[in-house]
PDB file of C-alpha atoms and ligand atoms in Angstrom:
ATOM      1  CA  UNK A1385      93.963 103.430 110.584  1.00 65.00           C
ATOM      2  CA  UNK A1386      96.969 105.182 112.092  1.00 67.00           C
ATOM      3  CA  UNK A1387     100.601 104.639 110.427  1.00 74.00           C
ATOM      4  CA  UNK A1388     102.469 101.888 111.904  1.00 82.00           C
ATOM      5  CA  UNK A1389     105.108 103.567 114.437  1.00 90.00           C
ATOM      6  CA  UNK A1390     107.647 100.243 113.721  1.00 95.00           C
ATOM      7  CA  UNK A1391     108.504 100.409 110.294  1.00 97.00           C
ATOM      8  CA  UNK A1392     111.022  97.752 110.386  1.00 98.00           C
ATOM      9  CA  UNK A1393     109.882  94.816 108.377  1.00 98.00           C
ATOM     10  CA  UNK A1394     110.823  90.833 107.871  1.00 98.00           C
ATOM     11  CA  UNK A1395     110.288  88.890 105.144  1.00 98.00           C
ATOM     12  CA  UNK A1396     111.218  85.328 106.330  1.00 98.00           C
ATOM     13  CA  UNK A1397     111.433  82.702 103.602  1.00 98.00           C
ATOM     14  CA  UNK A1398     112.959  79.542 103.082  1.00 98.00           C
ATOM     15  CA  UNK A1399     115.649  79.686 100.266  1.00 97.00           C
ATOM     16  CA  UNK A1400     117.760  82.758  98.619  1.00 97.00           C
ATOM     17  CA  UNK A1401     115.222  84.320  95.784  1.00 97.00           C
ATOM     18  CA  UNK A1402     111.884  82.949  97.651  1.00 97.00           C
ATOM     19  CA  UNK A1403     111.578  86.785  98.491  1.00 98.00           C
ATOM     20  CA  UNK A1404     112.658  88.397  95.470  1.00 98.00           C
ATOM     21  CA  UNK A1405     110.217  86.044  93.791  1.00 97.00           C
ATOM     22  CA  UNK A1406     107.216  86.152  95.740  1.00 98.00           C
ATOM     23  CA  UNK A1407     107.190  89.760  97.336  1.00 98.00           C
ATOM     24  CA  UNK A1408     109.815  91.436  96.023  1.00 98.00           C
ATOM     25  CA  UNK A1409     107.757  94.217  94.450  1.00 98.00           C
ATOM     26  CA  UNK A1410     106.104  95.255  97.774  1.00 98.00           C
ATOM     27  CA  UNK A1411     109.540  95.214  99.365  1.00 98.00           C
ATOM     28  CA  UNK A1412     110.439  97.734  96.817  1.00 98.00           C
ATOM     29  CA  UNK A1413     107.340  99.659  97.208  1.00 98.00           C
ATOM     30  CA  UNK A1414     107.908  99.338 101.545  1.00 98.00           C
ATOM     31  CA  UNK A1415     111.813 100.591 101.233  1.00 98.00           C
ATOM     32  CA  UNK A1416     110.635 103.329  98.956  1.00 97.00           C
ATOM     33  CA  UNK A1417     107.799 104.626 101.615  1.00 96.00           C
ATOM     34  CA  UNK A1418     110.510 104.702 104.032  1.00 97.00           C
ATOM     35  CA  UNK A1419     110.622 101.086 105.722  1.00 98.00           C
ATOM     36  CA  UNK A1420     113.335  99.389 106.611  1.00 98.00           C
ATOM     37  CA  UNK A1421     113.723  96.236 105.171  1.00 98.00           C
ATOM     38  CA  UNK A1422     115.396  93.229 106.273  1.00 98.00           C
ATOM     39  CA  UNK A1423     115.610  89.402 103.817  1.00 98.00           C
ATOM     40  CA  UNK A1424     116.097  85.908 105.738  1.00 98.00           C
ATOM     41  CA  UNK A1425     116.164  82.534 104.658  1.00 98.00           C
ATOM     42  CA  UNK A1426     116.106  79.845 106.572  1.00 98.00           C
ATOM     43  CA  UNK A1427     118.842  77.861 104.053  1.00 98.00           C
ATOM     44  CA  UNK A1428     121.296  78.883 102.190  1.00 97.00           C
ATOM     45  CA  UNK A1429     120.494  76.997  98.939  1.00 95.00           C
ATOM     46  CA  UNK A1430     122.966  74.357  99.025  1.00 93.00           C
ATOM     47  CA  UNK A1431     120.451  71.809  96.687  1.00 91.00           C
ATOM     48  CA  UNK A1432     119.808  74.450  93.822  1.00 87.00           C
ATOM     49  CA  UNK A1433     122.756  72.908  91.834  1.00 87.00           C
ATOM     50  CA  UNK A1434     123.543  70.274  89.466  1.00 86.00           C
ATOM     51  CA  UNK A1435     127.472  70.532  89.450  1.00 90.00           C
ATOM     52  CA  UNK A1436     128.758  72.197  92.459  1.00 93.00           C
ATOM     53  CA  UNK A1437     129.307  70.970  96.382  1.00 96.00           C
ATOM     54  CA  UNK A1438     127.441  72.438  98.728  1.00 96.00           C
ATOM     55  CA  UNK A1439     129.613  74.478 100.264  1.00 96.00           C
ATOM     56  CA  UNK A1440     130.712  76.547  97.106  1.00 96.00           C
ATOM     57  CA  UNK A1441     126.855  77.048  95.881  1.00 96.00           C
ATOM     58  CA  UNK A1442     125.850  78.074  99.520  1.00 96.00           C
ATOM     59  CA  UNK A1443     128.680  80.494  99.292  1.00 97.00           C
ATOM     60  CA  UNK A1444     127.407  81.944  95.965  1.00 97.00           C
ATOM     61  CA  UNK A1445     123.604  81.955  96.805  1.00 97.00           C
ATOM     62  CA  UNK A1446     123.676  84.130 100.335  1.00 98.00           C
ATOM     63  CA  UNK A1447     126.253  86.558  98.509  1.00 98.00           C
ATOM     64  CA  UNK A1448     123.512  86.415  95.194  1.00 98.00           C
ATOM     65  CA  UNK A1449     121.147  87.240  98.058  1.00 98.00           C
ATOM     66  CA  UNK A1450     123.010  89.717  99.780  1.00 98.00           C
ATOM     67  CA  UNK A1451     123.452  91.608  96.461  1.00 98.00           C
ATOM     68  CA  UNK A1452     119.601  91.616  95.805  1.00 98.00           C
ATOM     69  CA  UNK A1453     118.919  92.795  99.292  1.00 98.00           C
ATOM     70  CA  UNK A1454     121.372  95.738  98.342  1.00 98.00           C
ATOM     71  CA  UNK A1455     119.401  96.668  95.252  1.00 98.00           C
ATOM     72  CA  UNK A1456     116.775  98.269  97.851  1.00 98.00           C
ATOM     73  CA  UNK A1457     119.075  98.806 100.773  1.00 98.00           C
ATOM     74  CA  UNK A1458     117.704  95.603 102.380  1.00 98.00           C
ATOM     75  CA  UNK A1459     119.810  94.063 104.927  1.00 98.00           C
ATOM     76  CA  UNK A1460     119.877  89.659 104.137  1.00 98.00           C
ATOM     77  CA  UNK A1461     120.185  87.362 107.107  1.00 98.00           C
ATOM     78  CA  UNK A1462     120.482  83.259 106.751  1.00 98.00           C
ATOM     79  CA  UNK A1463     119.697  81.107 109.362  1.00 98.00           C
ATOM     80  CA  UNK A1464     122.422  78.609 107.718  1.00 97.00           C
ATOM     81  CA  UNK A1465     119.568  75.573 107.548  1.00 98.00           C
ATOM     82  CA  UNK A1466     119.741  73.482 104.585  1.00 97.00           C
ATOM     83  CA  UNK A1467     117.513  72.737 101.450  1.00 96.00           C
ATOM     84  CA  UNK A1468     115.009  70.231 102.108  1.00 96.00           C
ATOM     85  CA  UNK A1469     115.888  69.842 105.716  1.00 98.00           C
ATOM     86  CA  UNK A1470     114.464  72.853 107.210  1.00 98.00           C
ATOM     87  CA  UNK A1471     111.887  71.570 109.657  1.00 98.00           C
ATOM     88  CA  UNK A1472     109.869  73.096 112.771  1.00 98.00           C
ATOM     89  CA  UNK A1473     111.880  72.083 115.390  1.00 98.00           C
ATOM     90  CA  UNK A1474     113.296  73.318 118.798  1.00 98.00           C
ATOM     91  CA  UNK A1475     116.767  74.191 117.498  1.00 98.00           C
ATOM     92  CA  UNK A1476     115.243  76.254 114.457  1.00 98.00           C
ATOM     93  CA  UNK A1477     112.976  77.954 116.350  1.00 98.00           C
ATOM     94  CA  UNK A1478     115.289  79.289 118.447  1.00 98.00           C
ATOM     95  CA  UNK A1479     117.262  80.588 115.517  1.00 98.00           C
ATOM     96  CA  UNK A1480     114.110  82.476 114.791  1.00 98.00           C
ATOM     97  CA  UNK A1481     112.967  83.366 117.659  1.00 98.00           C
ATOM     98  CA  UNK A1482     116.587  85.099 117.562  1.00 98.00           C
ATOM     99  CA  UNK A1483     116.758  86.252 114.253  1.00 98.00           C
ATOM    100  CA  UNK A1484     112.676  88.106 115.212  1.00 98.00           C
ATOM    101  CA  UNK A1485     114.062  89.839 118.587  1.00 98.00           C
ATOM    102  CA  UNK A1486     117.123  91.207 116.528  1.00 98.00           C
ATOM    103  CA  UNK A1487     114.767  92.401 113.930  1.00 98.00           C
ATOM    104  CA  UNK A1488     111.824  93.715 115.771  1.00 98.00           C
ATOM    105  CA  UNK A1489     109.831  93.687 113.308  1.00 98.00           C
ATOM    106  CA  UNK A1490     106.484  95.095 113.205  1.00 98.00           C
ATOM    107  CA  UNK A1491     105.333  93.901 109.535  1.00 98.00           C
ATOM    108  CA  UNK A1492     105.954  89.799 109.035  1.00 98.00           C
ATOM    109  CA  UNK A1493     105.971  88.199 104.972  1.00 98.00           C
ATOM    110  CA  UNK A1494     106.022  84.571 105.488  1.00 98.00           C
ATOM    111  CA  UNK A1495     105.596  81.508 103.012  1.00 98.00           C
ATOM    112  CA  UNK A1496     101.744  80.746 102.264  1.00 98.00           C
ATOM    113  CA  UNK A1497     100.671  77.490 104.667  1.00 98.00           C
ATOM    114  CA  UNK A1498     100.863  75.335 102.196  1.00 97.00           C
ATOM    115  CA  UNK A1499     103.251  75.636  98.644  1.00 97.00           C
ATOM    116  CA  UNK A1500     104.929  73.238  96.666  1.00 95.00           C
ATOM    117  CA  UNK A1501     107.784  72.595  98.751  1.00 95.00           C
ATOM    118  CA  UNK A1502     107.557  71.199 102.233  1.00 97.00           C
ATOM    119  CA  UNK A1503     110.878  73.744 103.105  1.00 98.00           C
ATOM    120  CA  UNK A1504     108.179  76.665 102.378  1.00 98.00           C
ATOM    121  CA  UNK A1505     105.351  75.201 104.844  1.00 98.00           C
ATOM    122  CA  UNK A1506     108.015  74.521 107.299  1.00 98.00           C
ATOM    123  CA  UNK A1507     109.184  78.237 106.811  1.00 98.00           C
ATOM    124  CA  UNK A1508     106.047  79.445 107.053  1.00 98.00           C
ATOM    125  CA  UNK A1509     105.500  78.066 110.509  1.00 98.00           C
ATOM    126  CA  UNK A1510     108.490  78.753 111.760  1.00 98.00           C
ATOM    127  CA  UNK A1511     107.464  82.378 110.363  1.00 98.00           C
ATOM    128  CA  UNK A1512     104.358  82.350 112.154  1.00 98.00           C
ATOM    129  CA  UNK A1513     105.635  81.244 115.580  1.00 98.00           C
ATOM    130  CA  UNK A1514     108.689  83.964 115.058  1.00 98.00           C
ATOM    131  CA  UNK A1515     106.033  86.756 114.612  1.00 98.00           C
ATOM    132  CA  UNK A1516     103.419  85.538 117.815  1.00 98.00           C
ATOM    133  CA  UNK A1517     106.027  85.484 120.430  1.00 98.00           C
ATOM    134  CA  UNK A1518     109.479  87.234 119.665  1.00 98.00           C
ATOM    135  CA  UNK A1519     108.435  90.151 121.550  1.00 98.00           C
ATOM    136  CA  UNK A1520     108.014  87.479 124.766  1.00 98.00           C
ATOM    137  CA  UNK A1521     110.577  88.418 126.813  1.00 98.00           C
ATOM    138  CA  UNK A1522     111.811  84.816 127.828  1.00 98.00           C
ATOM    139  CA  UNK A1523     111.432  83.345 124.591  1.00 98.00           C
ATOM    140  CA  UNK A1524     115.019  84.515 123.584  1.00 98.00           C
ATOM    141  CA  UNK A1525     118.726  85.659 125.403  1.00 98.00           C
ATOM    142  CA  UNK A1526     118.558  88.480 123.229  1.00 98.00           C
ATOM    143  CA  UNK A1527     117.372  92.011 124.705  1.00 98.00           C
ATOM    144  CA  UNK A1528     113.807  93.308 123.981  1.00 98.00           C
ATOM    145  CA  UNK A1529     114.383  96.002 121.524  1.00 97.00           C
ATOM    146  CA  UNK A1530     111.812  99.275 121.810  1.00 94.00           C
ATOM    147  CA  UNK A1531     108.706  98.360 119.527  1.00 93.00           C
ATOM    148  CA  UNK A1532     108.634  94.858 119.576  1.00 97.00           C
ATOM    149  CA  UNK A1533     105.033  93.357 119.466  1.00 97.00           C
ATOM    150  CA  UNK A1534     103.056  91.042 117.226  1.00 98.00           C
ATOM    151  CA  UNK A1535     103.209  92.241 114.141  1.00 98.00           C
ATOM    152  CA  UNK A1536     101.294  92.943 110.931  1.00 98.00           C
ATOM    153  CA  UNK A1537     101.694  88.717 109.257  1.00 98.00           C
ATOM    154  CA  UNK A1538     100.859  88.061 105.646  1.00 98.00           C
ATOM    155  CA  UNK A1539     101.425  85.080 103.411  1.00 98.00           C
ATOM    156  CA  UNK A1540     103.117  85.285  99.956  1.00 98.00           C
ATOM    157  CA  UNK A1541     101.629  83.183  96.940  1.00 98.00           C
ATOM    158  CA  UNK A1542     102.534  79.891  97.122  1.00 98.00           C
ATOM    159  CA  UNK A1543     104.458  78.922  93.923  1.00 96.00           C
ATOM    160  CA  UNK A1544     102.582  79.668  90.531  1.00 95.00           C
ATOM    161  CA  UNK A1545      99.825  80.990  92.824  1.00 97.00           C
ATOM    162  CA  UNK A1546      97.953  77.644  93.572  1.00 97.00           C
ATOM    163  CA  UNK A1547      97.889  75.655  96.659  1.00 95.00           C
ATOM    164  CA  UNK A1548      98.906  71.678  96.699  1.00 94.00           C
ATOM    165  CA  UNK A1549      95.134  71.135  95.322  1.00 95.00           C
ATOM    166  CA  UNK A1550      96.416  72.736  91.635  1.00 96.00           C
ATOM    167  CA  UNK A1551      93.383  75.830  93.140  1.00 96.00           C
ATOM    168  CA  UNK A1552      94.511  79.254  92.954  1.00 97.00           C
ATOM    169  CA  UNK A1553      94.699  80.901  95.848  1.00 97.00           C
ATOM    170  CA  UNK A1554      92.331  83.856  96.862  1.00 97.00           C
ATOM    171  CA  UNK A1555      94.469  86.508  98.251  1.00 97.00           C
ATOM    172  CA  UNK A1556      93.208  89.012 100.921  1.00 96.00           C
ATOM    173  CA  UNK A1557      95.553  92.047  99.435  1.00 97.00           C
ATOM    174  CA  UNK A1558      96.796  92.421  96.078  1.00 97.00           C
ATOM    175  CA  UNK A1559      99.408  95.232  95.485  1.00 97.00           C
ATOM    176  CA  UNK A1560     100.150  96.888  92.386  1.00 97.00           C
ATOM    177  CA  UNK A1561     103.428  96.362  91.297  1.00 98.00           C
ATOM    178  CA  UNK A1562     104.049  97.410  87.655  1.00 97.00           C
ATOM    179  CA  UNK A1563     105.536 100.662  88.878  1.00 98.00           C
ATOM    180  CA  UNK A1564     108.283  97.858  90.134  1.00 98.00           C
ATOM    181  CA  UNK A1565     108.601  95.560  87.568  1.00 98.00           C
ATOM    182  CA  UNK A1566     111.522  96.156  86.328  1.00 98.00           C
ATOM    183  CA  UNK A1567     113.837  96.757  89.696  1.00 98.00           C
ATOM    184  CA  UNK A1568     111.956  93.674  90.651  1.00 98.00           C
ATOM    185  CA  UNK A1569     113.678  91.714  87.770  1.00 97.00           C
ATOM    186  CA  UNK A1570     117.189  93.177  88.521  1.00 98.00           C
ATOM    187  CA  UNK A1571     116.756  91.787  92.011  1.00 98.00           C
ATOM    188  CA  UNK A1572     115.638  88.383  91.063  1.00 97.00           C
ATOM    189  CA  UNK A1573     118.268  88.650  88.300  1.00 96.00           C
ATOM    190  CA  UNK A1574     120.979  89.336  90.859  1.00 97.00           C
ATOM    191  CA  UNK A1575     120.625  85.220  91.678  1.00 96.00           C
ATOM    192  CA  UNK A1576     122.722  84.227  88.502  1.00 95.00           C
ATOM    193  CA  UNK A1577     123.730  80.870  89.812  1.00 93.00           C
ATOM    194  CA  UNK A1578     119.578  80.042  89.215  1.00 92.00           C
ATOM    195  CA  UNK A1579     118.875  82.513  86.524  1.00 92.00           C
ATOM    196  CA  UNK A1580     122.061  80.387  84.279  1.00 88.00           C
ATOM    197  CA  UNK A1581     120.828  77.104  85.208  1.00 81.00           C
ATOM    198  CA  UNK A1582     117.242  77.431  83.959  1.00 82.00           C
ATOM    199  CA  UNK A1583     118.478  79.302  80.873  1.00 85.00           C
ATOM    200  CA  UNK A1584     121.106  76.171  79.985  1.00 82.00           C
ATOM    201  CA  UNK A1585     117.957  73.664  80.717  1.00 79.00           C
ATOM    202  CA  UNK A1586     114.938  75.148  78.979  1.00 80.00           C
ATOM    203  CA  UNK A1587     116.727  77.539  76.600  1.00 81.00           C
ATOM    204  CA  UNK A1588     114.900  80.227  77.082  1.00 81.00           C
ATOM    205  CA  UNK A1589     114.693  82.863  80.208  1.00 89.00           C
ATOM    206  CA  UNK A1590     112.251  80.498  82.530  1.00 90.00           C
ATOM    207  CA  UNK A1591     113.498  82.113  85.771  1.00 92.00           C
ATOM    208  CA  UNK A1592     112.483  85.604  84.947  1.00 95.00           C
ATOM    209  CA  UNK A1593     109.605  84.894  82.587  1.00 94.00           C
ATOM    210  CA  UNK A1594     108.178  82.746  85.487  1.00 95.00           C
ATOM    211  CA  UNK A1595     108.335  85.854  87.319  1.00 97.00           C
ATOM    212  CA  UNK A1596     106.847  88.147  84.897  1.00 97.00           C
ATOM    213  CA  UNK A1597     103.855  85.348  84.178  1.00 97.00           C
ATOM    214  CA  UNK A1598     102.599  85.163  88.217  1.00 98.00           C
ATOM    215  CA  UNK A1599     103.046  89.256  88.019  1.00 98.00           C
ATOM    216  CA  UNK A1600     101.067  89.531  84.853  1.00 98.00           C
ATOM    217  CA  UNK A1601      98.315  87.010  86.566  1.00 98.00           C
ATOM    218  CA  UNK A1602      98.054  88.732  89.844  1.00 98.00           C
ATOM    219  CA  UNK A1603      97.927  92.491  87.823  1.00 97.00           C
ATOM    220  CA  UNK A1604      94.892  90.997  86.001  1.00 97.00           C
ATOM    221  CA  UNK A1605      92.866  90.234  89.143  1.00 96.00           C
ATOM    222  CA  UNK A1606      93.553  93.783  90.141  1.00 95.00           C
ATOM    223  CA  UNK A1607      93.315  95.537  86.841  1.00 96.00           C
ATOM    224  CA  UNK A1608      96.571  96.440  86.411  1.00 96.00           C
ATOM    225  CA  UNK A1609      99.562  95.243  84.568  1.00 97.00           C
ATOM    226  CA  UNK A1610     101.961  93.375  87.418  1.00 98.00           C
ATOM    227  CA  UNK A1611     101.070  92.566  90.874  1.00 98.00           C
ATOM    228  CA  UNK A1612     101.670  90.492  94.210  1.00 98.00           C
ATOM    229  CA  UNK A1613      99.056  88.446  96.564  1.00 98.00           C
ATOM    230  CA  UNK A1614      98.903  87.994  99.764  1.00 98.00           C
ATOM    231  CA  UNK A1615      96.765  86.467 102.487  1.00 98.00           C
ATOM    232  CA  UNK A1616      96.860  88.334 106.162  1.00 98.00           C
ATOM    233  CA  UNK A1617      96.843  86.132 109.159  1.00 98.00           C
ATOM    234  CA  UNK A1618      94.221  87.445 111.068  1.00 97.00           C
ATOM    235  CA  UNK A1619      93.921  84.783 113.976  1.00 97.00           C
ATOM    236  CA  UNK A1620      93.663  85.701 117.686  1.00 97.00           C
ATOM    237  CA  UNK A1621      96.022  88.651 118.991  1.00 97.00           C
ATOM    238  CA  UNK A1622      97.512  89.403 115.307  1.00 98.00           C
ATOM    239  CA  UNK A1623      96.692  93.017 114.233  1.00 96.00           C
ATOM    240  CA  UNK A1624      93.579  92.459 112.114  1.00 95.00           C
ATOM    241  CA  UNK A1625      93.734  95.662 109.582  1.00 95.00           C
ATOM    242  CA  UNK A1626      94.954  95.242 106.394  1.00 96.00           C
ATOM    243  CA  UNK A1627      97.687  97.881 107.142  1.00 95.00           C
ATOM    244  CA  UNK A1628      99.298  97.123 103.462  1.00 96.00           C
ATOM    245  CA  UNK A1629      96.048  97.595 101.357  1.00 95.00           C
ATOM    246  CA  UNK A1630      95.707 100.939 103.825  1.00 94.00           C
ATOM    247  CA  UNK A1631      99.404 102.170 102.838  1.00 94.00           C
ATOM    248  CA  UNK A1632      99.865 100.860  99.297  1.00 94.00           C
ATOM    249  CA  UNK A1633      96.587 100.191  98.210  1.00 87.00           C
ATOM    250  CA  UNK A1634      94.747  97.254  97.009  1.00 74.00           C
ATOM    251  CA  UNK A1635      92.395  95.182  99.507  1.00 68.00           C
ATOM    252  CA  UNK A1636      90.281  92.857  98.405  1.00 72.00           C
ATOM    253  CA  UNK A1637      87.879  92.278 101.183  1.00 53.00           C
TER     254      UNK A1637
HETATM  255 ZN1   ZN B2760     112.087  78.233  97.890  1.00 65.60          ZN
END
């Protein structure tokens, strides 16, 4: 295949460190070949608290975002939903349909269908409907920037790599990340509010040894150390190469 001309991409998730968690080794590897990179959630993680309001945890998780996105250049957006509340809805979509047309982009990571959290599914529709019809020129007030079109879609793991089932999930591409690993873990790191919460509760480092367990099971299906899955969406009008496995290596079918 050809290079992609638009090398702007989107990952869309639900909650500040979804990204960093899920993908954020391939983001590393996609701002290193050159891509721009943009980081949305659709809330701002007012729920991942025990002891503060909303207001002041929101406040701390989209700048603990913001910081992460730095770490690779990234640039974070937040579509100011809210944990557990983000549904697939006309208002919502429009933020995303918004968000998309702003973004152009022409490479899509969304939440896997179906994950632990109903906030990811939801995300992951929204995701999907963002990435089939942003490009439509009355589907937003917002101009039709140069490049827009259906892009490349793929699906992150769902949490701990298995779908509601307790089944792991077969991914389509798996990317070698070990290079990554350990700007990976100073991104997901940069979400201290999390990171300090889990320490306090389990006593040990859960948040980034989670991590370093789902990169160390995904590097073993592709016979490496660390790695990250993901599924393409390859349904009707959706470009049907696997344009990452082509640039970064690491298709599995
Ligand atoms: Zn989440």
């Amino acid at each position: 295949m050809t290079a992609p001309t638009n090398r702007t991409m989107l990952a869309f998730m639900a909650h500040p460190d979804d990204a960093e968690f899920l993908c954020g080794g391939t983001l590393i590897r996609l701002a290193e070949a050159g891509w721009q990179v943009h980081i949305a959630t659709a809330a701002p993680g007012d729920c991942g608290t025990m002891t503060e309001n909303r207001w002041d945890i929101s406040s701390r998780r989209t700048r603990e975002a913001a910081k992460a996105a730095a770490v690779i250049g990234a640039t974070y957006h937040c579509l100011d939903e809210r944990d557990g509340f983000v549904v697939y809805d006309k208002p919502t979509l429009q933020k995303v349909y918004d968000l998309f047309r702003r973004v152009a982009p022409g490479l899509v990571f969304a939440h896997a269908p179906q994950d632990y959290m109903m906030d990811h599914e939801q995300a992951s529709l929204l995701g999907r409907a963002g990435s089939f019809l942003y490009a439509a020129p009355n589907v937003s007030a917002i101009p039709v920037r140069e490049g827009s079109a259906i892009p490349y879609l793929y699906y992150c793991d769902p949490v701990e790599a298995i779908d509601i089932r307790g089944r792991l999930v077969e991914p389509t591409t798996l990317i070698d990340i070990s290079a990554q690993m350990e700007k990976k873990t100073a991104m997901l790191a940069c979400h201290a509010s999390q990171r300090d919460w889990l320490l306090a509760h389990h006593g040990v480092d859960e948040y980034l040894d989670a991590m370093r367990r789902h990169a160390a099971l995904r590097g073993k299906q592709a016979g490496v150390a660390a790695a990250e899955a993901f599924v393409q969406h390859r349904g009707h009008a959706y470009p049907k190469e696997d344009m990452l496995a082509a640039m970064l290596g690491g298709s599995r079918q």
